[in-house]
Coordinates of C-alpha atoms and ligand atoms in Angstrom, one line a residue:
M34 CA 59.1 -23.5 -15.8
C35 CA 57.9 -22.1 -19.1
G36 CA 54.9 -22.1 -21.4
I37 CA 54.9 -23.6 -24.8
I38 CA 52.5 -23.4 -27.9
G39 CA 52.5 -25.0 -31.3
I40 CA 50.0 -24.5 -34.2
A41 CA 49.5 -26.1 -37.6
S42 CA 47.1 -24.3 -39.7
N43 CA 45.9 -23.4 -43.2
K44 CA 46.5 -19.6 -42.3
S45 CA 49.0 -17.4 -40.8
V46 CA 49.6 -18.5 -37.1
S47 CA 51.8 -15.7 -35.5
V48 CA 48.7 -13.8 -34.1
N49 CA 47.3 -16.9 -32.3
I50 CA 50.7 -17.8 -31.1
I51 CA 51.0 -14.4 -29.4
N52 CA 47.5 -14.6 -27.9
A53 CA 48.1 -18.0 -26.5
L54 CA 51.6 -16.9 -25.1
K55 CA 49.9 -14.0 -23.3
K56 CA 47.7 -16.8 -21.5
L57 CA 50.8 -18.7 -20.8
E58 CA 52.7 -15.8 -19.2
Y59 CA 51.5 -17.1 -15.7
R60 CA 54.2 -19.8 -16.3
G61 CA 57.1 -17.5 -16.9
Y62 CA 57.6 -14.1 -18.2
D63 CA 61.3 -13.2 -18.5
S64 CA 61.5 -13.6 -22.2
A65 CA 59.4 -14.7 -25.0
G66 CA 59.8 -16.0 -28.6
L67 CA 58.3 -17.7 -31.7
A68 CA 59.4 -19.5 -34.8
T69 CA 57.4 -20.1 -38.0
I70 CA 58.4 -21.8 -41.2
N71 CA 58.3 -19.0 -43.8
K72 CA 59.2 -19.3 -47.5
G73 CA 61.1 -22.4 -46.9
R74 CA 63.3 -21.2 -43.9
I75 CA 62.9 -21.0 -40.1
D76 CA 61.9 -17.4 -39.0
E77 CA 62.9 -17.1 -35.3
K78 CA 62.1 -14.0 -33.3
K79 CA 62.7 -13.6 -29.7
C80 CA 63.5 -11.1 -26.8
P81 CA 64.0 -10.9 -23.2
G82 CA 61.0 -9.3 -21.5
R83 CA 57.3 -9.8 -21.8
V84 CA 55.3 -11.1 -24.7
E85 CA 54.0 -7.6 -25.4
K86 CA 57.5 -6.7 -26.4
L87 CA 57.7 -9.6 -28.8
E88 CA 54.3 -8.5 -30.2
K89 CA 55.9 -5.1 -31.0
I90 CA 58.8 -6.7 -32.7
L91 CA 56.3 -8.7 -34.9
F92 CA 54.2 -5.6 -35.5
Q93 CA 57.4 -4.0 -37.1
N94 CA 58.5 -7.2 -38.8
P95 CA 55.7 -9.8 -39.2
S96 CA 56.3 -13.5 -39.1
E97 CA 54.4 -15.2 -41.8
G98 CA 53.8 -19.0 -42.0
N99 CA 51.0 -21.4 -41.4
L100 CA 53.1 -23.5 -38.9
G101 CA 54.8 -22.3 -35.7
I102 CA 55.9 -22.7 -32.1
G103 CA 56.1 -20.1 -29.3
H104 CA 57.5 -19.9 -25.9
V105 CA 57.4 -18.0 -22.6
R106 CA 60.4 -18.5 -20.4
W107 CA 61.2 -18.6 -16.7
A108 CA 65.0 -18.9 -16.5
T109 CA 66.5 -22.2 -15.1
H110 CA 69.8 -22.3 -17.1
G111 CA 71.3 -18.9 -18.2
V112 CA 70.0 -15.3 -17.5
P113 CA 67.1 -14.0 -19.4
N114 CA 68.5 -12.5 -22.4
E115 CA 67.9 -12.9 -26.2
A116 CA 70.3 -15.8 -26.8
N117 CA 68.8 -17.8 -24.0
A118 CA 65.2 -17.1 -25.0
H119 CA 63.5 -19.8 -26.8
P120 CA 62.9 -21.0 -29.5
H121 CA 66.4 -22.5 -30.0
S122 CA 67.0 -23.2 -33.6
T123 CA 69.6 -24.3 -36.2
E124 CA 69.1 -23.9 -40.0
I125 CA 66.9 -27.0 -40.1
V126 CA 65.1 -27.4 -36.8
S127 CA 63.5 -25.2 -34.0
V128 CA 62.7 -26.2 -30.5
V129 CA 60.7 -24.9 -27.6
H130 CA 61.1 -26.6 -24.2
N131 CA 59.5 -26.6 -20.8
G132 CA 61.3 -28.6 -18.2
I133 CA 65.0 -29.3 -17.2
I134 CA 67.3 -31.6 -19.2
E135 CA 69.4 -32.9 -16.1
N136 CA 72.3 -34.4 -18.3
S137 CA 72.5 -31.3 -20.5
S138 CA 76.2 -30.5 -19.3
E139 CA 77.5 -33.9 -20.1
L140 CA 75.7 -34.0 -23.6
K141 CA 77.1 -30.6 -24.3
K142 CA 80.6 -31.6 -23.5
I143 CA 80.4 -34.6 -25.8
L144 CA 78.8 -32.6 -28.6
E145 CA 81.5 -29.9 -28.2
K146 CA 84.2 -32.5 -28.5
E147 CA 82.6 -33.5 -31.9
G148 CA 83.0 -29.9 -32.9
K149 CA 79.4 -28.7 -32.5
T150 CA 78.8 -25.1 -31.3
F151 CA 76.3 -23.5 -28.9
K152 CA 74.8 -19.9 -28.9
S153 CA 73.1 -20.0 -25.5
Q154 CA 73.7 -21.1 -22.0
T155 CA 70.4 -23.2 -21.9
D156 CA 69.9 -26.9 -21.4
T157 CA 67.4 -26.8 -24.2
E158 CA 69.9 -26.0 -27.0
V159 CA 71.4 -29.5 -26.5
I160 CA 68.1 -30.9 -27.8
T161 CA 68.3 -28.7 -30.9
V162 CA 71.9 -29.7 -31.5
L163 CA 71.2 -33.4 -31.1
L164 CA 68.1 -33.3 -33.4
T165 CA 70.2 -31.4 -36.0
E166 CA 72.6 -34.2 -35.9
K167 CA 70.1 -37.0 -36.0
L168 CA 68.2 -35.4 -38.9
Q169 CA 71.2 -36.0 -41.3
N170 CA 70.2 -39.5 -41.6
A171 CA 66.8 -39.9 -40.2
E172 CA 63.2 -38.7 -40.7
P173 CA 61.9 -36.1 -38.1
L174 CA 60.0 -38.7 -35.9
E175 CA 62.8 -41.2 -35.7
A176 CA 65.3 -38.3 -35.1
V177 CA 63.0 -37.2 -32.3
F178 CA 62.8 -40.6 -30.7
K179 CA 66.5 -41.0 -31.0
T180 CA 67.1 -37.7 -29.2
L181 CA 64.7 -38.3 -26.5
G182 CA 66.5 -41.6 -25.8
L183 CA 69.4 -39.6 -24.8
L184 CA 67.8 -36.9 -22.5
K185 CA 67.4 -37.3 -18.8
G186 CA 65.1 -34.9 -16.9
S187 CA 61.8 -33.4 -17.7
F188 CA 60.3 -32.0 -20.8
A189 CA 57.5 -30.9 -22.9
L190 CA 58.8 -30.0 -26.4
G191 CA 57.3 -28.3 -29.5
I192 CA 59.6 -28.8 -32.6
I193 CA 59.3 -27.6 -36.3
F194 CA 61.5 -28.6 -39.1
K195 CA 62.5 -26.4 -42.1
N196 CA 62.1 -29.1 -44.6
Y197 CA 58.8 -30.3 -43.4
K198 CA 56.4 -27.3 -43.4
D199 CA 53.3 -29.3 -42.7
F200 CA 53.7 -30.6 -39.2
V201 CA 54.9 -29.8 -35.6
I202 CA 56.0 -32.6 -33.3
G203 CA 55.3 -32.6 -29.5
A204 CA 56.9 -34.7 -26.8
R205 CA 56.1 -35.1 -23.1
R206 CA 58.0 -36.5 -20.2
G207 CA 57.4 -35.1 -16.8
S208 CA 56.1 -31.7 -18.0
P209 CA 52.5 -31.3 -19.0
L210 CA 51.3 -31.1 -22.6
A211 CA 47.9 -30.8 -24.3
V212 CA 46.6 -31.0 -27.7
G213 CA 43.6 -29.0 -29.2
Y214 CA 41.5 -29.8 -32.2
S215 CA 39.8 -27.3 -34.5
N216 CA 38.7 -27.0 -38.1
D217 CA 41.6 -26.9 -40.4
E218 CA 43.9 -26.1 -37.3
N219 CA 45.5 -28.2 -34.4
Y220 CA 47.3 -27.0 -31.4
L221 CA 49.9 -28.0 -28.9
G222 CA 50.1 -26.3 -25.5
S223 CA 51.4 -26.5 -21.9
D224 CA 47.8 -26.5 -20.7
S225 CA 44.4 -26.4 -21.9
Y226 CA 43.8 -22.8 -20.5
A227 CA 46.2 -21.4 -23.2
L228 CA 44.1 -23.2 -26.1
K229 CA 40.7 -22.5 -24.7
S230 CA 40.0 -19.4 -26.8
M231 CA 40.6 -21.5 -29.9
T232 CA 39.1 -24.8 -29.0
N233 CA 37.4 -26.8 -26.4
K234 CA 38.3 -30.2 -27.6
I235 CA 41.4 -31.4 -25.8
S236 CA 43.6 -34.5 -25.5
Y237 CA 46.5 -34.9 -23.1
L238 CA 49.9 -36.5 -23.8
D239 CA 50.9 -39.1 -21.2
D240 CA 54.7 -39.5 -20.1
G241 CA 56.6 -40.9 -23.0
D242 CA 54.1 -39.8 -25.7
V243 CA 55.0 -38.1 -28.9
C244 CA 52.7 -36.5 -31.4
I245 CA 52.6 -35.2 -34.8
L246 CA 50.3 -32.3 -35.4
S247 CA 49.3 -31.3 -38.9
K248 CA 46.3 -29.0 -39.7
D249 CA 44.0 -31.8 -40.6
E250 CA 45.1 -34.5 -38.0
V251 CA 47.1 -35.5 -34.9
K252 CA 48.8 -38.8 -34.7
F253 CA 50.0 -40.0 -31.3
Y254 CA 52.7 -42.6 -30.5
N255 CA 53.9 -44.0 -27.1
S256 CA 57.4 -44.5 -25.9
N257 CA 57.6 -47.8 -27.8
K258 CA 56.8 -46.0 -30.9
D259 CA 53.4 -47.6 -31.3
K260 CA 50.7 -45.5 -32.7
I261 CA 48.2 -44.9 -30.1
N262 CA 44.5 -43.3 -29.7
K263 CA 43.7 -40.6 -27.2
E264 CA 40.5 -39.8 -25.6
I265 CA 39.3 -36.2 -26.6
F266 CA 37.8 -34.2 -23.7
T267 CA 35.4 -31.4 -24.2
L268 CA 36.4 -28.6 -21.7
S269 CA 33.8 -27.0 -19.4
E270 CA 32.3 -23.7 -20.7
N271 CA 34.2 -20.7 -21.2
K272 CA 36.2 -19.7 -18.2
S273 CA 38.9 -18.5 -20.5
E274 CA 37.9 -14.9 -20.9
V275 CA 39.2 -13.4 -17.7
N276 CA 39.7 -9.7 -17.3
K277 CA 40.4 -7.2 -14.6
G278 CA 37.0 -5.3 -14.9
N279 CA 37.3 -2.2 -13.0
Y280 CA 40.2 -3.4 -10.8
K281 CA 43.8 -2.1 -11.1
N282 CA 45.1 -5.6 -11.3
F283 CA 44.2 -9.3 -10.9
M284 CA 45.3 -9.7 -7.5
I285 CA 43.0 -7.1 -5.9
K286 CA 40.2 -8.4 -8.1
E287 CA 40.8 -11.9 -6.9
I288 CA 41.0 -10.7 -3.2
F289 CA 37.5 -9.0 -3.6
E290 CA 36.1 -12.0 -5.4
Q291 CA 36.5 -14.3 -2.3
P292 CA 33.1 -14.0 -0.9
I293 CA 31.6 -15.1 -4.3
T294 CA 34.0 -17.9 -4.8
L295 CA 33.5 -19.2 -1.2
K296 CA 29.8 -19.0 -1.8
T297 CA 30.1 -21.0 -5.1
C298 CA 32.3 -23.7 -3.4
L299 CA 29.8 -24.0 -0.6
K300 CA 27.0 -24.5 -3.0
E301 CA 29.0 -27.3 -4.7
Y302 CA 29.7 -29.2 -1.6
I303 CA 26.7 -28.5 0.9
D304 CA 23.3 -30.0 0.4
K305 CA 21.3 -27.2 2.2
I306 CA 18.0 -29.3 2.7
R307 CA 19.8 -32.1 4.4
E308 CA 22.5 -29.8 5.9
E309 CA 25.0 -32.4 4.8
I310 CA 28.4 -32.3 3.0
N311 CA 28.6 -34.3 -0.2
F312 CA 32.0 -35.9 -1.0
Y313 CA 31.8 -38.7 -3.3
N314 CA 34.3 -41.3 -4.5
L315 CA 36.8 -41.0 -1.7
P316 CA 39.2 -43.7 -2.5
I317 CA 39.3 -45.1 1.1
E318 CA 36.4 -45.7 3.5
P319 CA 37.0 -42.8 6.3
K320 CA 36.8 -45.4 9.1
K321 CA 39.6 -47.5 7.5
I322 CA 42.0 -44.4 7.3
K323 CA 45.0 -44.8 9.5
K324 CA 46.7 -41.6 8.7
I325 CA 46.2 -38.7 6.4
V326 CA 49.2 -37.1 4.8
L327 CA 48.8 -33.6 3.3
I328 CA 51.3 -32.3 0.7
G329 CA 51.7 -29.2 -1.3
C330 CA 54.0 -26.3 -2.0
G331 CA 54.1 -22.6 -0.9
T332 CA 50.7 -21.2 -0.3
A333 CA 49.2 -24.6 -0.9
Y334 CA 51.4 -26.1 1.8
H335 CA 50.1 -23.6 4.2
S336 CA 46.6 -24.7 3.5
C337 CA 47.8 -28.2 4.4
L338 CA 49.2 -26.9 7.8
V339 CA 45.9 -25.1 8.8
T340 CA 44.1 -28.4 7.9
K341 CA 46.2 -30.4 10.3
Y342 CA 44.8 -28.3 13.1
W343 CA 41.1 -28.9 11.8
L344 CA 41.7 -32.6 11.3
E345 CA 43.2 -32.9 14.7
E346 CA 40.3 -31.1 16.4
F347 CA 37.4 -33.0 14.4
T348 CA 39.0 -36.5 14.2
N349 CA 41.3 -38.7 16.3
L350 CA 43.4 -39.5 13.3
V351 CA 47.2 -39.1 13.0
I352 CA 47.9 -36.3 10.6
E353 CA 51.1 -35.5 8.8
T354 CA 51.9 -32.5 6.4
D355 CA 55.0 -32.1 4.1
I356 CA 56.3 -29.8 1.6
A357 CA 56.1 -31.7 -1.9
S358 CA 59.8 -31.1 -2.7
E359 CA 60.8 -32.7 0.7
F360 CA 58.2 -35.6 0.6
R361 CA 59.3 -37.0 -2.8
Y362 CA 62.8 -37.5 -1.6
R363 CA 62.3 -38.8 2.1
N364 CA 62.4 -42.4 3.1
N365 CA 58.6 -42.2 3.7
R366 CA 56.9 -44.9 5.8
F367 CA 54.2 -45.8 3.2
D368 CA 51.0 -47.4 4.2
K369 CA 48.1 -48.7 2.0
N370 CA 45.7 -47.5 4.7
N371 CA 46.9 -43.9 4.7
L372 CA 45.2 -41.3 2.5
Y373 CA 47.6 -38.9 0.7
I374 CA 46.1 -35.6 -0.2
F375 CA 47.7 -33.2 -2.7
V376 CA 46.9 -29.7 -2.7
S377 CA 47.6 -27.4 -5.7
Q378 CA 45.8 -24.4 -7.2
S379 CA 47.3 -25.0 -10.7
G380 CA 47.3 -28.8 -10.5
E381 CA 50.6 -28.7 -12.5
T382 CA 53.3 -27.9 -9.8
A383 CA 56.2 -30.3 -10.8
D384 CA 57.1 -31.2 -7.1
T385 CA 53.6 -31.9 -6.1
F386 CA 52.9 -34.0 -9.1
A387 CA 56.1 -35.9 -8.6
A388 CA 55.1 -36.6 -4.9
L389 CA 51.7 -37.8 -6.2
D390 CA 53.2 -40.0 -8.9
L391 CA 55.5 -41.6 -6.3
C392 CA 52.4 -42.5 -4.3
K393 CA 50.6 -43.8 -7.5
K394 CA 53.6 -46.1 -8.1
E395 CA 53.3 -47.4 -4.4
N396 CA 49.6 -48.1 -5.1
L397 CA 48.6 -45.8 -2.4
K398 CA 45.1 -44.0 -2.0
T399 CA 45.4 -40.4 -3.5
C400 CA 43.2 -37.5 -3.4
S401 CA 43.8 -34.0 -4.9
V402 CA 42.4 -30.6 -4.0
V403 CA 42.8 -28.4 -7.1
N404 CA 41.4 -25.2 -8.9
V405 CA 42.2 -26.6 -12.4
V406 CA 40.2 -29.7 -12.9
E407 CA 41.7 -30.5 -16.1
S408 CA 45.2 -30.5 -14.7
S409 CA 47.8 -33.2 -14.5
I410 CA 47.5 -33.6 -10.6
A411 CA 43.6 -33.9 -11.0
R412 CA 43.8 -36.5 -13.8
Q413 CA 46.4 -38.5 -11.9
S414 CA 44.9 -38.7 -8.6
D415 CA 42.0 -41.3 -7.5
C416 CA 39.7 -38.6 -6.3
V417 CA 39.4 -34.8 -7.2
L418 CA 38.1 -32.2 -4.8
P419 CA 37.8 -29.0 -6.9
I420 CA 37.9 -25.6 -5.2
H421 CA 35.7 -23.9 -7.7
A422 CA 37.6 -20.5 -7.3
G423 CA 37.6 -19.8 -11.1
P424 CA 40.9 -18.8 -12.8
E425 CA 43.4 -17.3 -10.5
I426 CA 45.7 -15.0 -12.8
G427 CA 47.8 -13.0 -10.1
V428 CA 50.8 -14.9 -9.4
A429 CA 50.3 -14.6 -5.6
S430 CA 47.7 -17.0 -4.7
T431 CA 44.8 -15.4 -2.8
K432 CA 41.2 -16.9 -3.6
A433 CA 42.7 -20.3 -4.3
F434 CA 44.2 -20.4 -0.7
L435 CA 40.6 -19.7 0.9
G436 CA 39.2 -22.0 -1.6
Q437 CA 41.7 -24.9 -0.7
M438 CA 41.0 -24.1 3.1
L439 CA 37.4 -24.3 2.6
V440 CA 37.3 -27.7 0.8
L441 CA 39.8 -29.1 3.4
Y442 CA 37.7 -27.7 6.2
L443 CA 34.5 -29.4 4.7
F444 CA 36.7 -32.5 4.2
S445 CA 37.8 -32.4 7.9
L446 CA 34.2 -32.1 9.2
K447 CA 32.8 -34.9 6.9
I448 CA 35.6 -37.3 7.9
G449 CA 35.1 -36.4 11.5
E450 CA 31.4 -37.2 11.3
V451 CA 31.7 -40.4 9.1
R452 CA 34.2 -41.8 11.6
G453 CA 32.0 -41.0 14.5
D454 CA 34.8 -38.8 15.9
L455 CA 32.7 -35.5 15.6
D456 CA 29.5 -35.4 17.4
N457 CA 26.5 -35.0 14.9
K458 CA 24.9 -32.0 16.5
K459 CA 28.2 -30.2 16.5
Y460 CA 28.7 -31.2 12.8
K461 CA 25.4 -29.9 11.8
K462 CA 26.1 -26.7 13.8
L463 CA 29.3 -26.1 12.1
I464 CA 27.8 -26.7 8.6
S465 CA 25.1 -24.2 9.6
N466 CA 27.7 -21.7 10.6
L467 CA 29.4 -21.9 7.2
K468 CA 26.6 -20.2 5.5
N469 CA 27.8 -16.8 7.1
L470 CA 31.3 -17.3 5.9
P471 CA 31.0 -15.2 2.7
Q472 CA 29.4 -12.4 4.5
L473 CA 32.1 -12.5 7.2
I474 CA 34.7 -12.1 4.6
K475 CA 32.9 -9.3 2.9
E476 CA 32.8 -7.5 6.2
T477 CA 36.6 -8.0 6.7
L478 CA 37.4 -6.6 3.3
K479 CA 36.0 -3.3 4.6
E480 CA 39.2 -2.9 6.6
E481 CA 41.1 -2.2 3.3
Q482 CA 41.3 1.6 4.2
K483 CA 42.9 1.1 7.5
I484 CA 45.4 -1.4 6.1
Q485 CA 46.3 1.2 3.5
F486 CA 47.4 3.4 6.4
I487 CA 49.4 0.6 7.9
A488 CA 51.0 -0.2 4.6
K489 CA 52.1 3.3 4.1
D490 CA 53.7 3.3 7.5
I491 CA 55.7 0.2 7.1
H492 CA 56.5 0.0 3.4
N493 CA 60.1 1.2 3.7
S494 CA 60.9 -1.0 6.7
K495 CA 64.0 -3.4 6.1
G496 CA 62.0 -6.4 7.5
S497 CA 59.1 -7.7 9.4
M498 CA 57.6 -10.5 11.5
F499 CA 54.3 -12.3 11.5
L500 CA 53.3 -14.2 14.7
G501 CA 50.5 -16.6 15.5
R502 CA 49.7 -19.7 17.6
G503 CA 47.7 -22.7 16.7
S504 CA 46.0 -22.4 13.4
S505 CA 47.2 -18.7 13.2
Y506 CA 50.7 -19.8 13.0
P507 CA 50.3 -21.1 9.4
I508 CA 48.3 -18.0 8.7
A509 CA 51.3 -16.0 9.9
M510 CA 53.4 -17.9 7.5
E511 CA 51.2 -17.3 4.7
G512 CA 51.0 -13.4 5.6
A513 CA 54.8 -13.5 5.4
L514 CA 55.0 -15.3 2.1
K515 CA 52.6 -12.9 0.6
L516 CA 54.5 -9.8 1.9
K517 CA 57.8 -11.1 0.6
E518 CA 56.8 -12.3 -2.7
L519 CA 54.9 -9.1 -3.5
S520 CA 56.9 -6.4 -2.0
Y521 CA 60.3 -8.0 -1.7
L522 CA 60.3 -6.9 1.9
H523 CA 61.9 -9.5 4.1
A524 CA 59.3 -11.1 6.3
E525 CA 59.3 -14.2 8.7
G526 CA 56.3 -16.2 9.9
Y527 CA 56.7 -17.8 13.2
P528 CA 55.0 -19.4 16.0
A529 CA 54.6 -16.7 18.6
G530 CA 55.8 -19.0 21.5
E531 CA 59.1 -19.6 19.7
M532 CA 60.3 -16.1 19.5
K533 CA 62.2 -16.4 22.8
H534 CA 64.1 -19.2 21.4
G535 CA 66.2 -17.1 19.0
P536 CA 64.0 -14.7 16.7
L537 CA 63.5 -12.3 19.5
A538 CA 67.0 -11.1 18.8
L539 CA 65.7 -9.6 15.5
I540 CA 63.2 -7.2 17.3
E541 CA 64.5 -3.7 17.2
D542 CA 63.1 -0.1 17.3
G543 CA 60.3 0.1 14.7
L544 CA 60.4 -3.4 13.3
P545 CA 57.0 -4.2 12.0
V546 CA 55.5 -7.4 13.7
V547 CA 52.1 -8.5 12.8
V548 CA 50.4 -10.4 15.6
I549 CA 47.4 -12.8 14.7
A550 CA 45.4 -13.2 17.9
P551 CA 42.0 -14.4 17.6
K552 CA 40.1 -15.0 20.9
D553 CA 40.9 -18.6 21.0
K554 CA 42.6 -20.9 23.6
Y555 CA 46.0 -19.3 22.7
F556 CA 44.7 -15.6 23.0
E557 CA 46.3 -14.7 26.4
K558 CA 49.6 -16.5 25.6
T559 CA 49.9 -14.8 22.3
L560 CA 49.3 -11.5 23.9
S561 CA 52.1 -12.2 26.2
N562 CA 54.3 -12.9 23.4
M563 CA 53.3 -9.6 21.8
Q564 CA 54.3 -7.7 25.0
E565 CA 57.7 -9.2 24.8
V566 CA 58.0 -7.9 21.2
I567 CA 56.6 -4.5 22.4
A568 CA 59.0 -4.2 25.3
R569 CA 61.9 -4.5 22.7
G570 CA 60.7 -1.8 20.4
G571 CA 58.6 -3.9 17.9
K572 CA 55.9 -1.9 16.1
V573 CA 53.0 -4.2 16.5
L574 CA 49.9 -4.5 14.2
L575 CA 47.5 -6.7 16.2
L576 CA 44.7 -8.6 14.5
T577 CA 42.1 -9.8 16.8
N578 CA 38.5 -10.0 17.3
S579 CA 38.0 -8.4 20.8
D580 CA 34.9 -6.2 19.6
G581 CA 36.8 -2.9 19.8
K582 CA 38.3 -3.4 23.3
V583 CA 41.7 -1.9 23.3
I584 CA 44.1 -4.6 24.2
S585 CA 47.2 -2.4 25.0
E586 CA 48.1 1.3 24.8
N587 CA 51.5 0.2 23.3
I588 CA 50.1 -1.3 20.1
R589 CA 50.8 0.8 17.1
F590 CA 47.7 -0.5 15.2
Q591 CA 44.9 -2.8 16.2
I592 CA 42.2 -4.1 13.7
D593 CA 39.3 -5.8 14.9
L594 CA 37.9 -8.4 12.7
P595 CA 34.5 -10.0 12.8
S596 CA 33.8 -12.8 15.4
S597 CA 32.9 -16.3 14.3
D598 CA 33.1 -19.8 15.2
L599 CA 36.7 -20.1 16.3
S600 CA 37.4 -22.8 13.6
L601 CA 36.8 -20.3 10.9
T602 CA 39.3 -17.6 12.0
P603 CA 42.0 -18.7 9.5
F604 CA 39.7 -17.6 6.6
I605 CA 38.9 -14.2 8.2
F606 CA 42.3 -13.4 9.5
T607 CA 44.0 -14.3 6.1
I608 CA 42.2 -11.2 4.4
P609 CA 43.9 -8.3 6.1
L610 CA 47.3 -10.1 5.3
Q611 CA 46.5 -10.3 1.7
L612 CA 45.4 -6.6 1.7
L613 CA 48.6 -5.6 3.7
S614 CA 51.0 -7.3 1.2
Y615 CA 49.0 -5.9 -1.7
H616 CA 49.1 -2.3 -0.5
V617 CA 52.8 -2.4 0.6
A618 CA 53.6 -3.6 -2.8
L619 CA 51.6 -0.9 -4.4
F620 CA 53.4 1.8 -2.3
K621 CA 56.6 0.3 -3.4
K622 CA 55.5 0.3 -7.1
C623 CA 56.1 -3.4 -7.3
D624 CA 54.7 -5.4 -10.3
I625 CA 51.8 -6.8 -8.4
D626 CA 50.5 -9.5 -10.7
K627 CA 53.8 -10.6 -11.8
P628 CA 56.4 -10.3 -8.9
R629 CA 60.0 -10.7 -9.9
N630 CA 61.7 -14.1 -10.3
L631 CA 58.3 -16.0 -10.0
A632 CA 55.9 -17.7 -12.1
K633 CA 52.1 -18.9 -11.6
S634 CA 52.8 -22.4 -12.3
V635 CA 56.0 -24.0 -11.2
T636 CA 56.4 -26.9 -13.6
V637 CA 60.2 -27.5 -12.9
E638 CA 61.8 -29.1 -9.7
Ligands
LIG855 C1 52.3 -18.0 -3.4 C2 52.0 -19.0 -4.4 C3 52.9 -20.1 -4.4 C4 52.1 -21.3 -4.8 C5 52.9 -22.6 -5.1 C6 52.2 -23.8 -5.4 O1 51.3 -17.0 -3.5 O2 51.2 -18.8 -5.2 O3 53.6 -20.3 -3.2 O4 51.1 -21.6 -3.8 O5 53.8 -22.3 -6.1 O6 51.3 -23.6 -6.5 P1 50.1 -24.6 -6.8 O7 49.1 -24.3 -5.8 O8 49.6 -24.2 -8.2 O9 50.6 -25.9 -6.7

């Protein structure tokens, strides 16, 4: 997955391209590049590494030109080096690409037999070479359509042409692409976020669309080459200017923002006077729902798993959860009376989007829980439930996870109540309990110092385990995911009761084992599982809410978290796990906001 930008203007574009690329770095940051049309030739500059490095190159050797494209890369084909960085150019055409060309090897073989040569190991260069060939006897738009006809896979493209210094061509299939409008300047970008500092007037390309972007106008064509009009959306007010404030990095800022983001979300959904949850426009009447299927990836999938426990508690519905990349290829038993819920912070995750698309094609009822309301997933689903967390910049998802859980918790209560599965008195009580949630999170954040000690103690370990039962099991998985992605320390999240069926063999002297044991119906059982771990030398960090009571002398660390209604423990118990992964990564001097090999928005399969 990568980020692309294109600008057609009446002034030099390279500074704006660099600024937009910095915003797009959440999509990939292993290399960066740009190309402009300068004095009748293509001026391409690129490098492995961050946009900052590209900026330094431009500072030494500026790129002039009123028309240009830019790219940040997350490698799929070929290691991150200069040759594989985008743009990929020949003398007459230059291309930036987000997505994957699935038949690139076949096309490359054919082109090589024809005597064409390649400079990189990327799939994208095939597009450049094909376009160069087609441009010998076709105008740019026709050459683009001819080339697209040969490609299999997904793409968002930005293309400039040496002999046509007035326009950029954009094309979309599978990967998102937005157009922005301003005076004497128009833009192409992977998302509206990258364009927000330049404009709030946005259109979105649909699958198969192509656009020609000049400084004064934007023309759109559908896959049949018919000219089409696009709706222009005005984006909600300036969420674009995010900064770290006094925090060291975005992740810790976002962790500490959680009491506020949860409060905002509660305000959006709860009618305080009537003590009622407002959900509008659900695509299916709750009483008619046969089954709810929750789908997401990574952290978003973990919020689906927690929700399964809530929905099973508050409703008598059948609940299914699935990882989007599995769901999209399974032989699903689709049913028109099911509700399919897609959970995604970015709203652009390719696997989640493809799973949603599959459901749309089957005419199923869909709903999305997203942070970015202008995203592809939000726009494609029948009903959108925003989480109102504000921009999340740290690659590791924190405040969005709590936001997803909160919206899905409210959803579970509401569905339970409307269906008559959840007693109205209990429903009102649970709504009323929620007003304390932001404060409970605030109190939990005060444990940071203790967690710093623990992080110091465990940061050199070679592995770790996270155990929980019931809804604490997905929270254990989330804790393990955070630790591995941020600190590169091996971590496994496991149902505590499963340890004896194999993973107990991993326990050896000093292995850190985080045990998540709120005082719920699983409490005693989890403690027994914990003792089995201690007996084999495991170094236990117990997270519980036992009001300071020491559970066992053999526990290395015990942290007591605030007590709440038991259904709210997933929110509270997530906080120390976020802080733990953060501080371990800090001790290990890892790049907290941009962990290696990852990207914020995963727009490829
Ligand atoms: C982990 C993390 C990822 C994302 C996953 C889905 O901290 O951030 O696992 O949760 O890539 O992304 P979204 O929610 O944007 O669909």
